[in-house]
mmCIF file of C-alpha atoms in Angstrom:
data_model
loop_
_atom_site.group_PDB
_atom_site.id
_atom_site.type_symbol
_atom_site.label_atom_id
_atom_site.label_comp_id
_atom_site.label_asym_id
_atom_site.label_seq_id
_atom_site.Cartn_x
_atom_site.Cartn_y
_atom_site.Cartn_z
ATOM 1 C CA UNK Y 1 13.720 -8.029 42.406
ATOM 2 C CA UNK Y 2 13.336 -7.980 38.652
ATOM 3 C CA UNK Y 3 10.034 -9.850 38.811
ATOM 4 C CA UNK Y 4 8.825 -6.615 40.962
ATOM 5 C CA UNK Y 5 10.196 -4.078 38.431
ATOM 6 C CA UNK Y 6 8.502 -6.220 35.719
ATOM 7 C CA UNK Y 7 5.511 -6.170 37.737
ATOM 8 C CA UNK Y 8 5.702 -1.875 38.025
ATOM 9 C CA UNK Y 9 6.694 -1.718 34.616
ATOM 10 C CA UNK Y 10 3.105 -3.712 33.349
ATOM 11 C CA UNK Y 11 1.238 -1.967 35.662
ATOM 12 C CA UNK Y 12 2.915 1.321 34.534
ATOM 13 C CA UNK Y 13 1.940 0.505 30.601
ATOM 14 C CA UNK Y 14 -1.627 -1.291 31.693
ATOM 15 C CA UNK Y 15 -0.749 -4.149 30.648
ATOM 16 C CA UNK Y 16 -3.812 -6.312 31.183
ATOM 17 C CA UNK Y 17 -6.460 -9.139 29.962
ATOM 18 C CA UNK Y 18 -10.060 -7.771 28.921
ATOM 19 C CA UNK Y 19 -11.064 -7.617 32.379
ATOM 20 C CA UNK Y 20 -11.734 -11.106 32.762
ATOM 21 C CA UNK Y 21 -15.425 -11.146 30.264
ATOM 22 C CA UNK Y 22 -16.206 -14.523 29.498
ATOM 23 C CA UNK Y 23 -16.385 -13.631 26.046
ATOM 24 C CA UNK Y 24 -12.623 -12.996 25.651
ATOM 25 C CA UNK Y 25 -10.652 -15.736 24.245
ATOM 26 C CA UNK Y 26 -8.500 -17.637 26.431
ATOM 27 C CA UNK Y 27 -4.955 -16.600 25.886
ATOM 28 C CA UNK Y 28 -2.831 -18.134 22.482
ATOM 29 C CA UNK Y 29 0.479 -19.116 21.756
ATOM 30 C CA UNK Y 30 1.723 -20.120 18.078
ATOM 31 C CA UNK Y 31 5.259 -21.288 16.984
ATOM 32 C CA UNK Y 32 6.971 -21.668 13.603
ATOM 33 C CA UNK Y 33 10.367 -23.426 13.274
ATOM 34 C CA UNK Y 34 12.084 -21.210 10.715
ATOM 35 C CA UNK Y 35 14.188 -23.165 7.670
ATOM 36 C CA UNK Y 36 10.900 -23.134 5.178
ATOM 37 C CA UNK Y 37 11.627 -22.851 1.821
ATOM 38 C CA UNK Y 38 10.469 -20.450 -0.831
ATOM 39 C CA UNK Y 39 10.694 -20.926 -4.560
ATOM 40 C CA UNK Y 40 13.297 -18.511 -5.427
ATOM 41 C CA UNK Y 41 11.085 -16.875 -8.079
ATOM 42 C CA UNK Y 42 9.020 -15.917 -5.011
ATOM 43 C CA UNK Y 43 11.780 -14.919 -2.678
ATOM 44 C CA UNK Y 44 13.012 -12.628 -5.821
ATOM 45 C CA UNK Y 45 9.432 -11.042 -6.294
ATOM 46 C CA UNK Y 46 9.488 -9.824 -2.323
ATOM 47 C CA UNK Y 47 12.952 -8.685 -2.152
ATOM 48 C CA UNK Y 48 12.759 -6.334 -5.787
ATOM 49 C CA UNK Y 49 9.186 -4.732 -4.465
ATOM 50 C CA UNK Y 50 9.996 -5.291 -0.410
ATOM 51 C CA UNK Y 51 9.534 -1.799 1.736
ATOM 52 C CA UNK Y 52 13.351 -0.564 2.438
ATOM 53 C CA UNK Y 53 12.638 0.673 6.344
ATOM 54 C CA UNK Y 54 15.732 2.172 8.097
ATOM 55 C CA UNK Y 55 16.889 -0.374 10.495
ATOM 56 C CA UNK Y 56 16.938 1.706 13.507
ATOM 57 C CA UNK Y 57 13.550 3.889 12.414
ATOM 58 C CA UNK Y 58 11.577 1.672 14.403
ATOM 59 C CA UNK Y 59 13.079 2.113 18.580
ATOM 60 C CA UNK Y 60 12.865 6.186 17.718
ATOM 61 C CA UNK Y 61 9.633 6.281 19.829
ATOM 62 C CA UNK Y 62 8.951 2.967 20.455
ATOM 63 C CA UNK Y 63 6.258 3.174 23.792
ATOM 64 C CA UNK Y 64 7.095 -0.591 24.168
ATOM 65 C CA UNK Y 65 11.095 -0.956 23.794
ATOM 66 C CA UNK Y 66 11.244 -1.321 27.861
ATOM 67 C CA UNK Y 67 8.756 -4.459 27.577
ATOM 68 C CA UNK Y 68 10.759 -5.441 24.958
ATOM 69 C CA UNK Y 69 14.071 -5.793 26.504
ATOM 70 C CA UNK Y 70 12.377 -7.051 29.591
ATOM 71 C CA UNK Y 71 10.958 -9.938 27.308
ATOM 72 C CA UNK Y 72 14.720 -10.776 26.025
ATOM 73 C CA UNK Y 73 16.051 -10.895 29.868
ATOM 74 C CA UNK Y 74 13.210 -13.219 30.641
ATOM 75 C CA UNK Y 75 14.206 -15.248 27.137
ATOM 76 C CA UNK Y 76 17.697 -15.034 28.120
ATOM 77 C CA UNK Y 77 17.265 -16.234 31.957
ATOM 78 C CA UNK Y 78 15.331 -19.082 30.480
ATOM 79 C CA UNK Y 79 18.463 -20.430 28.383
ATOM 80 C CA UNK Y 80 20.512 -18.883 30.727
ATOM 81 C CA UNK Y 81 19.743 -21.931 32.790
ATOM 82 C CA UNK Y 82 19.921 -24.309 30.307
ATOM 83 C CA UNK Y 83 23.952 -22.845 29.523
ATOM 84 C CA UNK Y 84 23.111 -21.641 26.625
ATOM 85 C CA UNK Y 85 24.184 -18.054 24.904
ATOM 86 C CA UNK Y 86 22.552 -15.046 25.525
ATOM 87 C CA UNK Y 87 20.645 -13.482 23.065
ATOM 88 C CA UNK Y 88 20.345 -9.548 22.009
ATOM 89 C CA UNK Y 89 17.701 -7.286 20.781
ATOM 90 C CA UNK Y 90 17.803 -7.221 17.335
ATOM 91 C CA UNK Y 91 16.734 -4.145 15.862
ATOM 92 C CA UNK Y 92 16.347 -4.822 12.161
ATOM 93 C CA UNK Y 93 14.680 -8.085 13.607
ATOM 94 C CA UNK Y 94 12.799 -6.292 15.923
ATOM 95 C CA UNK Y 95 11.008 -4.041 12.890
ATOM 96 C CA UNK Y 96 9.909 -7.959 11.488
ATOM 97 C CA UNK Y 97 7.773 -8.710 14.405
ATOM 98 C CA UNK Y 98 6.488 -5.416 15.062
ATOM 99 C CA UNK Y 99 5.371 -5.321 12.009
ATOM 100 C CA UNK Y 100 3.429 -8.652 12.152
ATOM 101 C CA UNK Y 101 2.355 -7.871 16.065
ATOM 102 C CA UNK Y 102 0.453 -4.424 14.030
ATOM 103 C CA UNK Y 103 -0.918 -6.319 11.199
ATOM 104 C CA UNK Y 104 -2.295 -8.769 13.799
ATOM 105 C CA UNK Y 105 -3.740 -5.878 15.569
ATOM 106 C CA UNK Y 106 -5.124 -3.728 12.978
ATOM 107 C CA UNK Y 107 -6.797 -7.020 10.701
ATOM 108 C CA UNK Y 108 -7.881 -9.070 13.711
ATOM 109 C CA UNK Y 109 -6.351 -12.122 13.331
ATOM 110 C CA UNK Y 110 -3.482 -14.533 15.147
ATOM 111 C CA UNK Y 111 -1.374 -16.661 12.693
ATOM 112 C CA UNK Y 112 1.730 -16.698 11.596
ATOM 113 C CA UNK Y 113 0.529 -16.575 8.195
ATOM 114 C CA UNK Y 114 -1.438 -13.150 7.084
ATOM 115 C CA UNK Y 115 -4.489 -12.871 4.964
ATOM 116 C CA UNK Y 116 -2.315 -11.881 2.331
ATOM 117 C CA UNK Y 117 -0.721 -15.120 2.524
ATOM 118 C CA UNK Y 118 2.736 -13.799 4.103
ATOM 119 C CA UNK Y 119 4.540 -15.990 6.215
ATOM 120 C CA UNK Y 120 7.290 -15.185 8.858
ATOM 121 C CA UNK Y 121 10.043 -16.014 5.799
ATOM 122 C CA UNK Y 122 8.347 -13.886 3.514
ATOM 123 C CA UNK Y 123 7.842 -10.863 6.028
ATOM 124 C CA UNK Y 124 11.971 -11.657 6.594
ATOM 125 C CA UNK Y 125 12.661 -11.064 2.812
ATOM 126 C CA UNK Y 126 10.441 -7.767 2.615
ATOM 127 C CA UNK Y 127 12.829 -6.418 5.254
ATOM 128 C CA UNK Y 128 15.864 -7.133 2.978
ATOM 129 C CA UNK Y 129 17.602 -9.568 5.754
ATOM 130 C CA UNK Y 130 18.278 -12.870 4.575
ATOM 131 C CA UNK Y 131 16.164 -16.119 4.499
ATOM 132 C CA UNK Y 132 19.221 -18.081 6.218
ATOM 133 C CA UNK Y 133 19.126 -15.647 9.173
ATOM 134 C CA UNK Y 134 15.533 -16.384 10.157
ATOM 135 C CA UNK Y 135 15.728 -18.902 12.930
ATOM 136 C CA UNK Y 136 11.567 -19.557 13.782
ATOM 137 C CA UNK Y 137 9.205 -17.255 15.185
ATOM 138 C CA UNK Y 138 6.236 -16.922 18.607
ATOM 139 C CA UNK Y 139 3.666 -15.657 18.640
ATOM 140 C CA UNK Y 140 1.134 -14.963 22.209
ATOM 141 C CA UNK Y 141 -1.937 -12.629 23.020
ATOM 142 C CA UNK Y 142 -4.158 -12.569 25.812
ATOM 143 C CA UNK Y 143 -1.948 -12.934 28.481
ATOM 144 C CA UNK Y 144 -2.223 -10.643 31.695
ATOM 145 C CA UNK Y 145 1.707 -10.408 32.201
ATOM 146 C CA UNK Y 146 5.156 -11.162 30.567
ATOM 147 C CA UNK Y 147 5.239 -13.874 33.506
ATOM 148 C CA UNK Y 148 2.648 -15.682 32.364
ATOM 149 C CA UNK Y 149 3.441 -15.808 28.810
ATOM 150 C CA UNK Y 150 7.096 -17.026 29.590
ATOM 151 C CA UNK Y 151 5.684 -19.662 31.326
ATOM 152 C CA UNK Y 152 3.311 -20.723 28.482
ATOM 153 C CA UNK Y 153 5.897 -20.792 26.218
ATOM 154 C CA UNK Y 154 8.433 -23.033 28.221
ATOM 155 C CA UNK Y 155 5.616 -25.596 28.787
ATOM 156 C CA UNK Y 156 4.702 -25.696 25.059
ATOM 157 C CA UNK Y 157 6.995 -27.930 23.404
ATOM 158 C CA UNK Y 158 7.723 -25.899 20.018
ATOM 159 C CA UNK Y 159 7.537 -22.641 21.928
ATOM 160 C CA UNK Y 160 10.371 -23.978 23.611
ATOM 161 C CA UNK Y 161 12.316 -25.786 20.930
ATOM 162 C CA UNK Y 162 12.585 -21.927 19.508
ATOM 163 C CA UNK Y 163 13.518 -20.117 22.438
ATOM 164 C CA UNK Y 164 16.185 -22.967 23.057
ATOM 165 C CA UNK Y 165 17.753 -23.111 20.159
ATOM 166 C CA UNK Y 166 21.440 -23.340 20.441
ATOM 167 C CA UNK Y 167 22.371 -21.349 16.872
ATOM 168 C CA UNK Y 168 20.471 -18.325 17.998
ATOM 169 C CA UNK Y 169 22.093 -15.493 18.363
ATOM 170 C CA UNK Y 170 19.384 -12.567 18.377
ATOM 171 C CA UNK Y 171 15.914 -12.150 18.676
ATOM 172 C CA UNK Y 172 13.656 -9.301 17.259
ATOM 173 C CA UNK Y 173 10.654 -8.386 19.427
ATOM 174 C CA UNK Y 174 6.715 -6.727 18.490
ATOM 175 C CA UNK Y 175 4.456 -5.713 20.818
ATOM 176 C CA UNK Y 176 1.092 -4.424 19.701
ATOM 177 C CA UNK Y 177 -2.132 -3.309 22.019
ATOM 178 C CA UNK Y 178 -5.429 -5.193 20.681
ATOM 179 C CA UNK Y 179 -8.027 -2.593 19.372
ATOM 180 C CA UNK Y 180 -11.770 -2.499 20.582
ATOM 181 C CA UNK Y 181 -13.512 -4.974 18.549
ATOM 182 C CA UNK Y 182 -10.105 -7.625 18.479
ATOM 183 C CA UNK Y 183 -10.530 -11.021 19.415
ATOM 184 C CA UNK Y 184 -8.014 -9.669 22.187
ATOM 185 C CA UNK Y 185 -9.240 -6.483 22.821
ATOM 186 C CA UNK Y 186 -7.690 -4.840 25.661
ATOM 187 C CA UNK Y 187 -5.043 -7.349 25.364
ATOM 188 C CA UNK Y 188 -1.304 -7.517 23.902
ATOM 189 C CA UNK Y 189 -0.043 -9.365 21.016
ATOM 190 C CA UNK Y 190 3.459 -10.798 21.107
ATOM 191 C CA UNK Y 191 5.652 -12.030 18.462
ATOM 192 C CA UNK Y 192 9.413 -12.774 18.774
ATOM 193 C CA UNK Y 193 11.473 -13.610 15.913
ATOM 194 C CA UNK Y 194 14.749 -15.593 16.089
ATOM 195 C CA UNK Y 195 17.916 -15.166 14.306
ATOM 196 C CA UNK Y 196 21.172 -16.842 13.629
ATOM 197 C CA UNK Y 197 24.640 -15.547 12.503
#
């Protein structure tokens, strides 16, 4: 039943490859295990001069929240059968990874690391959440349904390490639609951010 309302619900939001070109790049998957660590000089710099966005600003008008929590059912039915805890939608989380899953959309590339330099730890500290909080982070684009990337990530070995990771309590979600002239265009990029405490 809920793979049919998934189905609807991608359909309903076009959710889609390029249309198949053979110049589109196969789909990607990325993984980062979080516990990296920053000089604190660094870590000091980004959290003084770090945006201050409100927490909840970003689900407002979010066109993508219902992909979003359909994403964290399929995460949670995943450890689910493994007996592990469920995880929730974490909205100060969430405003993390949608802001990577846009960066990665508007500068055309896939990495966890920006051309800036930024990695998933620094992007944690420019939200003002703490670096002990950030768990590891996905990242996928180019795949034609939520199905599909689920199943790419439980085959891949780090993918799964993160989504199975028994201190996890939360996971923050971005969802961005590559632009014409993207490596993905036409496509979705995914990134899912893990937390713990």
């Amino acid at each position: 039943m809920w793979l049919l309302l998934l189905v609807g619900l991608l359909s309903a939001l076009a959710i889609s490859c390029s249309g198949g070109s053979s110049s589109a790049p196969s789909p990607q998957v990325q993984g980062l295990v979080g516990g990296l660590d920053l000089p604190s000089t660094r870590v000091d710099f980004l959290v003084a001069n770090g945006p201050r966005p409100s927490p909840q600003s970003l689900f407002a008008q979010d066109p993508y929240f219902g992909v979003k929590q359909t994403l964290v059912e399929m995460l949670n039915n995943a450890r689910r059968q493994q007996g592990l805890n469920p995880l929730t939608l974490d909205w100060a989380y969430t405003q993390v990874a949608q802001a990577h899953a846009d960066d990665m959309a508007a500068r055309n590339f896939f990495a966890h690391v920006n051309p800036d330099g930024l990695d998933p730890v620094d992007r944690v500290v420019l939200f003002g959440l703490p670096v002990a909080s950030y768990a590891g982070e996905n990242i996928a684009a180019g795949f034609s349904d939520l199905a599909e990337l689920m199943v790419a990530w439980l085959e891949s070995a780090g993918h799964r390490r993160n989504i199975m990771q028994q201190g996890i309590v939360a996971v923050g979600v971005g969802v961005a639609k590559a632009p014409p002239g993207h490596d993905f265009a036409g496509s979705y990029i995914f990134v899912t951010d893990f937390r713990v405490r």
